[in-house]
Each structure stands twice: as C-alpha cells, then as structure tokens.
Amino acid sequence: MNNAKKSFLRSVLAALAVSALLAMSSRSAIAQCVMCRASIGQNSLFARNLNIGVLVLLVPPVAMFCTIFVLAFRHRKSG
C-alpha cells in the first residue's frame, strides 16, 4: 500500500474516532431506555454503573467485528 493510501486511511480512522468520542459525550448517548430509567429512579450511581455495564458488554462484539474487518481488508487481494 502506498503512502497516500495509508495517510488517507489514517485520516479516515482518526475522523471516525473523533466523531465517536463526540457522539459518546452528548447527553442523549448516556440516556437509558424508558423501562430502565423508570426502574432506576433517581439513583444516579446505579445509572452510571448501568451505563458502564452496557459499554463493557458492547466491547466484545465490536472487537470481533473490527478483527474480522481488518483481516478481510488485509487479505482482500489474495482471495
């Protein structure tokens, strides 16, 4: 892969990372569904821990998807 393609890929990945961070920092990204919010009530510590738990459960599927995507991208011409 030449340098122009590598720099383009890096800039796209950086833009995606920045946009993901901005989306995660918005107030709507921290909101739970209506039933979860009703069951939590006003307990903000439990709500924070629930949000962290959801993010922890999100890590394995995203990691598997990214791994498959990277492997497919690397071996796209050998196939």
PDB file of C-alpha atoms in Angstrom, residues 28-64:
ATOM      1  CA  SER A  28     -28.554  11.671  24.611  1.00  0.00           C
ATOM      2  CA  ALA A  29     -25.881   8.977  24.412  1.00  0.00           C
ATOM      3  CA  ILE A  30     -26.000   8.477  28.178  1.00  0.00           C
ATOM      4  CA  ALA A  31     -29.764   8.033  28.343  1.00  0.00           C
ATOM      5  CA  GLN A  32     -31.252   4.633  29.091  1.00  0.00           C
ATOM      6  CA  CYS A  33     -34.415   3.173  27.671  1.00  0.00           C
ATOM      7  CA  VAL A  34     -37.666   4.203  29.337  1.00  0.00           C
ATOM      8  CA  MET A  35     -38.088   0.985  31.324  1.00  0.00           C
ATOM      9  CA  CYS A  36     -34.505   1.079  32.610  1.00  0.00           C
ATOM     10  CA  ARG A  37     -34.856   4.722  33.578  1.00  0.00           C
ATOM     11  CA  ALA A  38     -38.123   4.022  35.432  1.00  0.00           C
ATOM     12  CA  SER A  39     -36.625   1.108  37.353  1.00  0.00           C
ATOM     13  CA  ILE A  40     -33.549   3.113  38.335  1.00  0.00           C
ATOM     14  CA  GLY A  41     -35.499   6.079  39.657  1.00  0.00           C
ATOM     15  CA  GLN A  42     -33.262   8.822  40.992  1.00  0.00           C
ATOM     16  CA  ASN A  43     -30.292   6.601  41.878  1.00  0.00           C
ATOM     17  CA  SER A  44     -27.596   8.285  39.768  1.00  0.00           C
ATOM     18  CA  LEU A  45     -24.806   5.967  40.970  1.00  0.00           C
ATOM     19  CA  PHE A  46     -26.729   2.911  39.763  1.00  0.00           C
ATOM     20  CA  ALA A  47     -27.496   4.656  36.455  1.00  0.00           C
ATOM     21  CA  ARG A  48     -23.807   5.400  35.958  1.00  0.00           C
ATOM     22  CA  ASN A  49     -22.873   1.802  36.708  1.00  0.00           C
ATOM     23  CA  LEU A  50     -25.586   0.554  34.348  1.00  0.00           C
ATOM     24  CA  ASN A  51     -24.180   2.724  31.553  1.00  0.00           C
ATOM     25  CA  ILE A  52     -20.676   1.403  32.202  1.00  0.00           C
ATOM     26  CA  GLY A  53     -22.023  -2.166  32.148  1.00  0.00           C
ATOM     27  CA  VAL A  54     -23.671  -1.578  28.787  1.00  0.00           C
ATOM     28  CA  LEU A  55     -20.407  -0.247  27.368  1.00  0.00           C
ATOM     29  CA  VAL A  56     -18.499  -3.238  28.773  1.00  0.00           C
ATOM     30  CA  LEU A  57     -20.968  -5.605  27.110  1.00  0.00           C
ATOM     31  CA  LEU A  58     -20.510  -3.716  23.846  1.00  0.00           C
ATOM     32  CA  VAL A  59     -16.726  -4.252  23.723  1.00  0.00           C
ATOM     33  CA  PRO A  60     -16.565  -7.961  22.651  1.00  0.00           C
ATOM     34  CA  PRO A  61     -18.889  -7.701  19.607  1.00  0.00           C
ATOM     35  CA  VAL A  62     -17.177  -4.540  18.416  1.00  0.00           C
ATOM     36  CA  ALA A  63     -13.745  -6.131  18.872  1.00  0.00           C
ATOM     37  CA  MET A  64     -14.813  -9.215  16.903  1.00  0.00           C
TER      38      MET A  64
END
